[in-house]
Structures are given as C-alpha cells and as structure tokens.
Amino acid sequence: MVKIEKIVLQGFKSFKRKVSIPLSDGVSIFTGPNGSGKSCLGDSISFVTGRSSSRKLRAKKTQDLIFHGSKNKPGSDFANVILHLNNSKKELPVNEPMVAVSRKVNKKGVSTYRLNGSVVTRQQVVDILSQAGIRADGHNIIKQGEVTQIVEMDAVERREIIDEISGIMEFDDKKIKAERELLKVDEKVKEAEIILKQKSEVMEKLGKEREAALNYKNLEKLLSDVKYALIYKKFSVCEDGLGEINKGLEEKTKELEKFEEEIKKMDQEIDEEEEKLEKLTKDVIKASDSIEATKKLAKLSSQIETKQERIFSNKRQIERINELIERLSGSGTTHPGQKEILGLEGVYGKVSSLVTVPGKHSVAVEVAAGGHLNDIVVENSNIAVRCIKYLKSRKIGRARFLPLDKIQSFSRPAPAGTKWLSDIVKYNTKYENAMKYIFGSTACVDNIDIAKNIARSNRVRMVTLDGDLVEASGAMTGGFYKRKGSSADTGKYVEEKTRLSKEIEQLEAELIKINNEVEVLASEEQGTETMSFEKTRINSDEKLKKTREKRKSVYEKKLIYQQQIGKLNIQKARLEADFDNNKVQLDGMEDERKNDKEIKELMKKDVSELSGIEKDTLSKLRNIGPVNLKSLEDFENLKEDFDDFKEKVDEIVRERESILRTIETIESRRRETFMKSLVQIKRNFKEVYRELTGGDAELDLELPDDINTGLLIKAQPPGKKLLSIDSMSGGEKTLTAFAFLFAIQRHKPSPFYILDEADAALDKKNTKKIAALIKKQSEFAQFVIVSHNDDLVREADQIYGVTMDDGESKIVGIQLPEEQKNN
C-alpha cells in the first residue's frame, strides 16, 4: 500500500521556512496549543493532492495560502508543498519506487503541479493519485467540525455522502446530461409531429383521391378486359355454336331424308294395300253365302276400327294434357334435351306425366316428390346409360333416370291410419318399382298434429295435405306453401285426364268383347268362301291401319325435325351475324391480350358471368363520380417527401427511445452501485459501532425501494433501545458519527487518514474508544492526527509538537516516556 514518507512545506500558511516532516507507519500525531498551525498540516495534504477550493483550505483565495509575514518577518513569494509517497508496490501508475507530488502557488494565484520534478496538470495529479485511493476531498481527511456536521445533517444530506462514496455522482452527471438531451429531442419530436400531422392530413386527403382514382383506373382496366374476354368468348361461342349447329343440321337433314324415304315407301305400301283391300271387299260381296253374317261381321269390324281410333285419340289427348299440367304446375320445365330423350325407344316419360294425382293430394305429392317429379323412367340401365351419353355428346343438359330393372322399391306397412303416397297416386303397374321408389316411403296424413302423434312411435317420413313435411330423422319442414301452379289451373285438366284414362279402359274392355264376338262369328262361318275372304280383308285392313299409324308417327317426327331444322337455321343466321360482329370487334383489338393473366382468368367464366361483371363494373364506374386522376402523380411525389420526413421523425423518435433506454440503464446501474455500497457500509457501520461500544447500529433508507430518500442512522448503545441519531445525546451522536465515518473508510480504504481535531467533541471515555479503534486500524493504514487530547496522544507511534514563534510555525519531535504511554 502507498504510504507517506514525508511532507515538505515552504511558505505555506504559517510555515515560512522549508520544513521536512518524515512520517512513519502507524499513528503520527501533531499536537500543540491552539493557533500554533497544527491544522495547516492537514490543509497542506489537501492542497498538494489537488483540492481546488481555497475555502475548503480555510482561505478566501489561493494567494492567502502563502505566508503573509509578521512584524519581523517578510512574507513569502510562494507557497510550496511536496508530498513524498512510497510506491514500492507500484500502486501508482508511475514506474518509480518513490513518487514526489508537489504544488506551488505564486502571488498571482497560479498553481504549478509537478510529478517527480516534471510539470503536470492538476487533473493528471488527481487521476494518478486516485489509482491508490488518494483524493483531496476524500473521506479519509476529516477536518475540524466535519464529525459535528454529520450529526447536524438531515437524512437526505447523509444519503448524499453514500452517493459520493458509491460514485453514483458520475451516473447523476450522465443522467442529467441525458435528460438535457431528452428535452432537446422532445422539442424536436413535438415540432416534427406537428409538421408530420399536417403532412398526414394532406396525405390522407390526397390518398382518398388517389384511392378513388386507382379504383377508377382498375375498373376501367377490368371493364376493358371483360369486354375483350366477352367479345372473344362470344366469338368462340359463336364459332363453336356454328360448328355444333352445322353438325346438328347435317345429322337432322340426314334423319329427315330417312323419314321422307320411309314415308315415301309407306305411301307406296298404303296404295298397294288399299287396292288390295278394295279388291278383297268386292270378292267378299261376290262370294257372300250369308249376307246377314257378312253385315254383322262388317259392323263389328267398323266398331273395332272406331274404338281403336278413339283409344288412339284419347292417348294423344292425355299426352297433351300431361304437357299442359307440367307447364301450369311448374313441376319442372322439360328442356329441349329431355324432349329429345323422351322420344327415344325404351324411354317411358317423366314421373309427373306417368302418374295421376287426386286433387286433394296434389300439394302433398308435389312436396314429397320434389325434384323427383322430373325423373325420367326408362326400361333398363342400358337405356339410362345411352340417354346420359346422348345428353353429354350434344351438351344439352342433365337428367335423372330411373331404370325399372335396377331401381329398388320400398316395401313396408304404412303406420295405422295412413297410406303410402304410392297407394294414393294412380299409375300403370308397369312403372310400379319407380313409383314405389319415389312415393312408397312417404305416408300421407291430414295435418301436422297427426304427424306429430305418429312420430312418437314411428320413425317414418310423412307429408300433410297442405304440404308440411316430417322426415324420418325428426326434422320438420312446414309453413305456408305456395304452389308454383294453383290447383285451379290444373285441377280440371287432371279430372279430364282421369276421365280419358277411364274411357280408354272401358274402350279396351269393349274391344275385347267385340273381338270375342268376331271370333265366335268366325267359327260359325268357318269354311265358307265368304269368311275366307273376310278374314283376308280384315287382316289387310289391320295392316293398312298399322301402316297408316306408323306413317303418321314418322310424319310427326318429320315435322318435328323440320321445325328443329328451321330453328337451327334461325339460330345459325343469328350466330353468323354475331360471329361477324364479334370478329370485326376483335380485329380492332390487340390479339396478344388473350395471353394476359387477368384475361385468361376471365376466359374461364361463361358469357352470362362476364356480362354480369360488365354490368356491375359499369354501375360502379357511374357511382364513383368525379375523379382526380392527377392525384396519382401528386400522391407519389408527396409520398416520397412524406416518407423522407417520416424517416427523419422516426430517427428522432428512435433517438429519444435510445436516450430513454440510456436513462433507464443509468438509473439501473446507479441504483445497483448505490445499493452495493450501502449494503457494504451498513455492514461496516454495524461492525465498527460494535467495536466502539459493544452495541448495535443500523443504516436504512427512509423508503427502502427509493434511493433518493434520506438515510436513517440508528444506534443502540448497550442497555438502551434503538434510537435515531437525532434522538441521541451529544457524546452518543459524535461516537455514532465516528462509527459512520470509519464505516465509509473501510468501504473505500485509503493508504492514509488525516484527522484534524476530529475528537474535539468526545469525552475522555469515548476518546479512549476512538483511540483504541484508530490504533487497531493503524495496522492497515497510516494515521496523521492533529489533536491535543492526551488519551489519543498516548496511542501515537510518532509525536510532533507544533509551536508558534513570531507568526511562524515550528515543529519539534517528541518522545513520550514509556510510563506515560501505558497510563
């Protein structure tokens, strides 16, 4: 550890002549009468180690530190102090075993510092000495009255001692500097935010105009793309449509030619058969053996022909009624594709045309069957597959088919008091599987209450007469049901259809009866020539009727095909006009646009969708109103300026945040440093006080979590309760203050301690305690003490006497007898 080897004074205060004072290890005491200049020794050490305040050296100004003379002695021209330090352990950053630090001040108040003879600055001296814990204003130098000052301080001032000792003053300086910077930055931020807000308002207004302009431009682009896609799509549709129509015309023309050929052939057959029939009739008349039998047979033949024609007429009428009911009831419009399908062999018709529904059950049937009324009943699955392929190849729609050889019908007793709809509707037994599949799993009840009661014990699908539906799962659908066609529209046609069906049944029964009569009559006349001719005539007549019926059917098909060809030609003419129009429009557009990504996506939509988009886009364009297209350019220019300014603002904000983080870090480190020192000093205080008094002591902040609050010093002398320093007696206060100072010195050990009459306020008992403590501490550091207290002087290892002679201080060494040291 660095120690003082000697002090050299010349012209400093009351020391005129050059005085060299060697100091040994342990305790060195300077004693003498008041006014002899003892305290000048402590001042000289403070002076040479760099204390800048002359008042702290008990002088108004630096020049006052120079010996000012007496009656018989002139004043000095300068004051000089040299401090010789032992640096054998190289604790000072000087590569010399001995370091001489000097300070010389002239009458102008100018100070000159030297280090081993070389001129240096004060700060260099301060920095070098601080490496060994030597500071001019350190707490290792206790001047007169400083112990009393601690007693008289308030709690905050005492805490500030810990601030100084812990070194957080450095953090305070940094924090103050950072807070000043923060104030400047805050002002910049406020100014920048005002400007930024103004710019933002302008940007927001212009942004809305730009958004409207962009929307307008995008809609214009979309409209242009849609128009192109629509025209191109229409062109393609027309092109494909013309191809399909030409193909259809070719096929139907070929079919028409076949029909004409077939009709021509049948006309020839009819002519031949009529001639044959006429000849046979004449032969019958010539060969008639029994005029009565012949007349009767002719009458029966006439009746058969009449009834057959009536049956044929009724069936045709029923077909027309079915089509009319279908249109009026809305059970499903038969599209052209289905009409073509319905004419194929093995196709029996739609479900709605194959059933007869009693009037009061029409709503129930319509609700229960739903879309199944449009199902097409076919002979077998092969027919169904052929129909599906037919629809697909011609792209004329879809349909659901019920092949009678595959469809599974429902078979189960109906709940009590109900009937399956399949038992209510009327149909040809030939279609039983299909009808039971659709209607055989739904029971018909009068109302929803009955359905609810049945549902408690039967999980079955039920429909009421007014259209409420209860599913087997328990789900219910109901409310007011409005039919697509009223019963008033279709009821009379249903009744007419029923009447015609009954009439057909009656006529067929009568035909059976007449045919039986013909067979009886034929058996009676068998073997006669007349009967032979008659049979031939009847057979010829039957053949002629069949041929005529077949011709009529083929002729009707021919008419249908002629109508279809006519419609196709009309469609072709329209498509050709559209094709030419679209081609002209396409020729005026850029052909490469069809490769644009947006147009490719639009091409995936059909014409109706594109037309809808076009209409919607035009509506949106009209609703936008006036648009500032210049805002697009203005916005970009302003945005660039805005972004640059915002970046500057952001930079200022980041700077502010950085300063705040710095302040936070400084405060955190400040607290950490303070608390670390406080904990150590608190422990030292407790130990030192115990050594001095045997009692206990505490150091605490007024608010434990706030390091800016005051420091409370409490002590508990033996036999007394714990008291605050402000509540103690004078001696207890001084002793406690000494304990506090020594606790600080232990926290920041110094190679030497200067005590300038620090024991003045102590009584004899407490002086001995302090003396004992100093003696113990002298094993670790030098003590230079100014005192005239005998109890303290006895503990000295080296004693110097200070006297005053004609205004000049003089020093003499004193050796105490051993017996005085022990007393």
PDB file of N, CA and C in Angstrom, residues 9 12-15 30-47 56-58 65 141-145 754-758 784-788 802-804 809 811:
ATOM      1  N   LEU A   9       7.125  21.443   3.496  1.00  0.00           N
ATOM      2  CA  LEU A   9       6.343  22.669   3.378  1.00  0.00           C
ATOM      3  C   LEU A   9       7.302  23.865   3.312  1.00  0.00           C
ATOM      4  N   PHE A  12       3.968  27.903   3.108  1.00  0.00           N
ATOM      5  CA  PHE A  12       2.550  27.523   3.132  1.00  0.00           C
ATOM      6  C   PHE A  12       1.935  27.933   4.459  1.00  0.00           C
ATOM      7  N   LYS A  13       1.012  28.848   4.379  1.00  0.00           N
ATOM      8  CA  LYS A  13       0.323  29.371   5.546  1.00  0.00           C
ATOM      9  C   LYS A  13       1.342  29.899   6.572  1.00  0.00           C
ATOM     10  N   SER A  14       1.401  29.276   7.759  1.00  0.00           N
ATOM     11  CA  SER A  14       2.280  29.810   8.819  1.00  0.00           C
ATOM     12  C   SER A  14       3.673  29.189   8.787  1.00  0.00           C
ATOM     13  N   PHE A  15       3.926  28.311   7.805  1.00  0.00           N
ATOM     14  CA  PHE A  15       5.261  27.713   7.680  1.00  0.00           C
ATOM     15  C   PHE A  15       6.046  28.479   6.640  1.00  0.00           C
ATOM     16  N   PHE A  30       0.181  15.254  15.618  1.00  0.00           N
ATOM     17  CA  PHE A  30       0.708  16.614  15.740  1.00  0.00           C
ATOM     18  C   PHE A  30      -0.105  17.296  16.821  1.00  0.00           C
ATOM     19  N   THR A  31       0.629  17.789  17.845  1.00  0.00           N
ATOM     20  CA  THR A  31      -0.068  18.406  18.977  1.00  0.00           C
ATOM     21  C   THR A  31       0.570  19.755  19.291  1.00  0.00           C
ATOM     22  N   GLY A  32      -0.169  20.550  19.970  1.00  0.00           N
ATOM     23  CA  GLY A  32       0.332  21.877  20.322  1.00  0.00           C
ATOM     24  C   GLY A  32      -0.812  22.779  20.691  1.00  0.00           C
ATOM     25  N   PRO A  33      -0.468  23.975  21.149  1.00  0.00           N
ATOM     26  CA  PRO A  33      -1.525  24.907  21.577  1.00  0.00           C
ATOM     27  C   PRO A  33      -2.353  25.382  20.388  1.00  0.00           C
ATOM     28  N   ASN A  34      -3.536  25.883  20.702  1.00  0.00           N
ATOM     29  CA  ASN A  34      -4.391  26.425  19.657  1.00  0.00           C
ATOM     30  C   ASN A  34      -3.697  27.600  18.988  1.00  0.00           C
ATOM     31  N   GLY A  35      -3.832  27.687  17.639  1.00  0.00           N
ATOM     32  CA  GLY A  35      -3.232  28.776  16.869  1.00  0.00           C
ATOM     33  C   GLY A  35      -1.796  28.531  16.518  1.00  0.00           C
ATOM     34  N   SER A  36      -1.247  27.363  16.833  1.00  0.00           N
ATOM     35  CA  SER A  36       0.162  27.096  16.534  1.00  0.00           C
ATOM     36  C   SER A  36       0.359  26.657  15.083  1.00  0.00           C
ATOM     37  N   GLY A  37      -0.703  26.320  14.377  1.00  0.00           N
ATOM     38  CA  GLY A  37      -0.559  25.917  12.962  1.00  0.00           C
ATOM     39  C   GLY A  37      -0.668  24.419  12.751  1.00  0.00           C
ATOM     40  N   LYS A  38      -1.202  23.712  13.780  1.00  0.00           N
ATOM     41  CA  LYS A  38      -1.313  22.246  13.629  1.00  0.00           C
ATOM     42  C   LYS A  38      -2.162  21.877  12.412  1.00  0.00           C
ATOM     43  N   SER A  39      -3.293  22.560  12.238  1.00  0.00           N
ATOM     44  CA  SER A  39      -4.243  22.181  11.164  1.00  0.00           C
ATOM     45  C   SER A  39      -3.701  22.464   9.783  1.00  0.00           C
ATOM     46  N   CYS A  40      -2.603  23.297   9.749  1.00  0.00           N
ATOM     47  CA  CYS A  40      -2.010  23.582   8.436  1.00  0.00           C
ATOM     48  C   CYS A  40      -1.471  22.307   7.787  1.00  0.00           C
ATOM     49  N   LEU A  41      -1.091  21.321   8.625  1.00  0.00           N
ATOM     50  CA  LEU A  41      -0.538  20.082   8.077  1.00  0.00           C
ATOM     51  C   LEU A  41      -1.599  19.329   7.274  1.00  0.00           C
ATOM     52  N   GLY A  42      -2.827  19.232   7.847  1.00  0.00           N
ATOM     53  CA  GLY A  42      -3.911  18.580   7.100  1.00  0.00           C
ATOM     54  C   GLY A  42      -4.260  19.344   5.849  1.00  0.00           C
ATOM     55  N   ASP A  43      -4.258  20.714   5.952  1.00  0.00           N
ATOM     56  CA  ASP A  43      -4.556  21.537   4.785  1.00  0.00           C
ATOM     57  C   ASP A  43      -3.513  21.339   3.690  1.00  0.00           C
ATOM     58  N   SER A  44      -2.232  21.176   4.123  1.00  0.00           N
ATOM     59  CA  SER A  44      -1.167  21.041   3.126  1.00  0.00           C
ATOM     60  C   SER A  44      -1.345  19.766   2.293  1.00  0.00           C
ATOM     61  N   ILE A  45      -1.799  18.684   2.949  1.00  0.00           N
ATOM     62  CA  ILE A  45      -2.015  17.432   2.199  1.00  0.00           C
ATOM     63  C   ILE A  45      -3.180  17.588   1.220  1.00  0.00           C
ATOM     64  N   SER A  46      -4.236  18.268   1.683  1.00  0.00           N
ATOM     65  CA  SER A  46      -5.365  18.526   0.775  1.00  0.00           C
ATOM     66  C   SER A  46      -4.929  19.405  -0.387  1.00  0.00           C
ATOM     67  N   PHE A  47      -4.074  20.388  -0.076  1.00  0.00           N
ATOM     68  CA  PHE A  47      -3.590  21.332  -1.081  1.00  0.00           C
ATOM     69  C   PHE A  47      -2.784  20.614  -2.160  1.00  0.00           C
ATOM     70  N   LYS A  56     -12.197  25.518   1.283  1.00  0.00           N
ATOM     71  CA  LYS A  56     -12.053  24.234   1.967  1.00  0.00           C
ATOM     72  C   LYS A  56     -10.696  24.145   2.688  1.00  0.00           C
ATOM     73  N   LEU A  57      -9.744  25.037   2.257  1.00  0.00           N
ATOM     74  CA  LEU A  57      -8.422  25.092   2.902  1.00  0.00           C
ATOM     75  C   LEU A  57      -8.349  26.254   3.892  1.00  0.00           C
ATOM     76  N   ARG A  58      -9.532  26.774   4.236  1.00  0.00           N
ATOM     77  CA  ARG A  58      -9.655  27.858   5.217  1.00  0.00           C
ATOM     78  C   ARG A  58      -8.952  29.131   4.741  1.00  0.00           C
ATOM     79  N   LEU A  65      -2.999  31.444   0.880  1.00  0.00           N
ATOM     80  CA  LEU A  65      -2.290  30.274   1.411  1.00  0.00           C
ATOM     81  C   LEU A  65      -0.778  30.552   1.564  1.00  0.00           C
ATOM     82  N   ILE A 141      -9.920  12.257   4.893  1.00  0.00           N
ATOM     83  CA  ILE A 141      -9.463  13.510   5.520  1.00  0.00           C
ATOM     84  C   ILE A 141     -10.648  14.106   6.260  1.00  0.00           C
ATOM     85  N   ILE A 142     -10.596  14.050   7.593  1.00  0.00           N
ATOM     86  CA  ILE A 142     -11.684  14.559   8.428  1.00  0.00           C
ATOM     87  C   ILE A 142     -11.195  15.825   9.109  1.00  0.00           C
ATOM     88  N   LYS A 143     -11.779  16.967   8.690  1.00  0.00           N
ATOM     89  CA  LYS A 143     -11.349  18.265   9.215  1.00  0.00           C
ATOM     90  C   LYS A 143     -12.140  18.610  10.479  1.00  0.00           C
ATOM     91  N   GLN A 144     -11.727  19.700  11.097  1.00  0.00           N
ATOM     92  CA  GLN A 144     -12.423  20.178  12.288  1.00  0.00           C
ATOM     93  C   GLN A 144     -13.898  20.435  11.965  1.00  0.00           C
ATOM     94  N   GLY A 145     -14.752  19.957  12.766  1.00  0.00           N
ATOM     95  CA  GLY A 145     -16.181  20.226  12.632  1.00  0.00           C
ATOM     96  C   GLY A 145     -16.923  19.278  11.700  1.00  0.00           C
ATOM     97  N   ILE A 754      -6.254  11.439   7.591  1.00  0.00           N
ATOM     98  CA  ILE A 754      -5.922  12.696   8.258  1.00  0.00           C
ATOM     99  C   ILE A 754      -7.110  13.063   9.144  1.00  0.00           C
ATOM    100  N   LEU A 755      -6.888  13.157  10.443  1.00  0.00           N
ATOM    101  CA  LEU A 755      -7.933  13.558  11.389  1.00  0.00           C
ATOM    102  C   LEU A 755      -7.494  14.854  12.061  1.00  0.00           C
ATOM    103  N   ASP A 756      -8.171  15.938  11.719  1.00  0.00           N
ATOM    104  CA  ASP A 756      -7.805  17.259  12.242  1.00  0.00           C
ATOM    105  C   ASP A 756      -8.762  17.617  13.375  1.00  0.00           C
ATOM    106  N   GLU A 757      -8.304  17.302  14.645  1.00  0.00           N
ATOM    107  CA  GLU A 757      -9.078  17.578  15.843  1.00  0.00           C
ATOM    108  C   GLU A 757     -10.519  17.051  15.710  1.00  0.00           C
ATOM    109  N   ALA A 758     -10.658  15.861  15.085  1.00  0.00           N
ATOM    110  CA  ALA A 758     -11.966  15.245  14.919  1.00  0.00           C
ATOM    111  C   ALA A 758     -12.532  14.767  16.239  1.00  0.00           C
ATOM    112  N   VAL A 784      -2.547  10.267  10.339  1.00  0.00           N
ATOM    113  CA  VAL A 784      -1.939  11.556  10.676  1.00  0.00           C
ATOM    114  C   VAL A 784      -3.016  12.341  11.407  1.00  0.00           C
ATOM    115  N   ILE A 785      -2.787  12.569  12.716  1.00  0.00           N
ATOM    116  CA  ILE A 785      -3.828  13.133  13.561  1.00  0.00           C
ATOM    117  C   ILE A 785      -3.355  14.442  14.171  1.00  0.00           C
ATOM    118  N   VAL A 786      -4.210  15.442  14.101  1.00  0.00           N
ATOM    119  CA  VAL A 786      -3.954  16.706  14.795  1.00  0.00           C
ATOM    120  C   VAL A 786      -4.850  16.704  16.031  1.00  0.00           C
ATOM    121  N   SER A 787      -4.237  16.713  17.227  1.00  0.00           N
ATOM    122  CA  SER A 787      -5.044  16.639  18.444  1.00  0.00           C
ATOM    123  C   SER A 787      -4.216  17.101  19.641  1.00  0.00           C
ATOM    124  N   HIS A 788      -4.901  17.579  20.684  1.00  0.00           N
ATOM    125  CA  HIS A 788      -4.208  17.848  21.946  1.00  0.00           C
ATOM    126  C   HIS A 788      -4.889  17.063  23.059  1.00  0.00           C
ATOM    127  N   VAL A 802       3.943  21.278  17.712  1.00  0.00           N
ATOM    128  CA  VAL A 802       3.870  22.443  16.838  1.00  0.00           C
ATOM    129  C   VAL A 802       3.735  23.680  17.721  1.00  0.00           C
ATOM    130  N   THR A 803       4.665  24.623  17.460  1.00  0.00           N
ATOM    131  CA  THR A 803       4.640  25.875  18.235  1.00  0.00           C
ATOM    132  C   THR A 803       4.620  27.052  17.277  1.00  0.00           C
ATOM    133  N   MET A 804       4.364  28.229  17.819  1.00  0.00           N
ATOM    134  CA  MET A 804       4.310  29.447  17.013  1.00  0.00           C
ATOM    135  C   MET A 804       5.353  30.423  17.560  1.00  0.00           C
ATOM    136  N   SER A 809       5.207  29.003  12.272  1.00  0.00           N
ATOM    137  CA  SER A 809       5.052  27.698  12.932  1.00  0.00           C
ATOM    138  C   SER A 809       6.353  26.932  12.835  1.00  0.00           C
ATOM    139  N   ILE A 811       8.151  22.974  14.150  1.00  0.00           N
ATOM    140  CA  ILE A 811       7.837  21.596  14.518  1.00  0.00           C
ATOM    141  C   ILE A 811       9.040  20.984  15.204  1.00  0.00           C
TER     142      ILE A 811
END
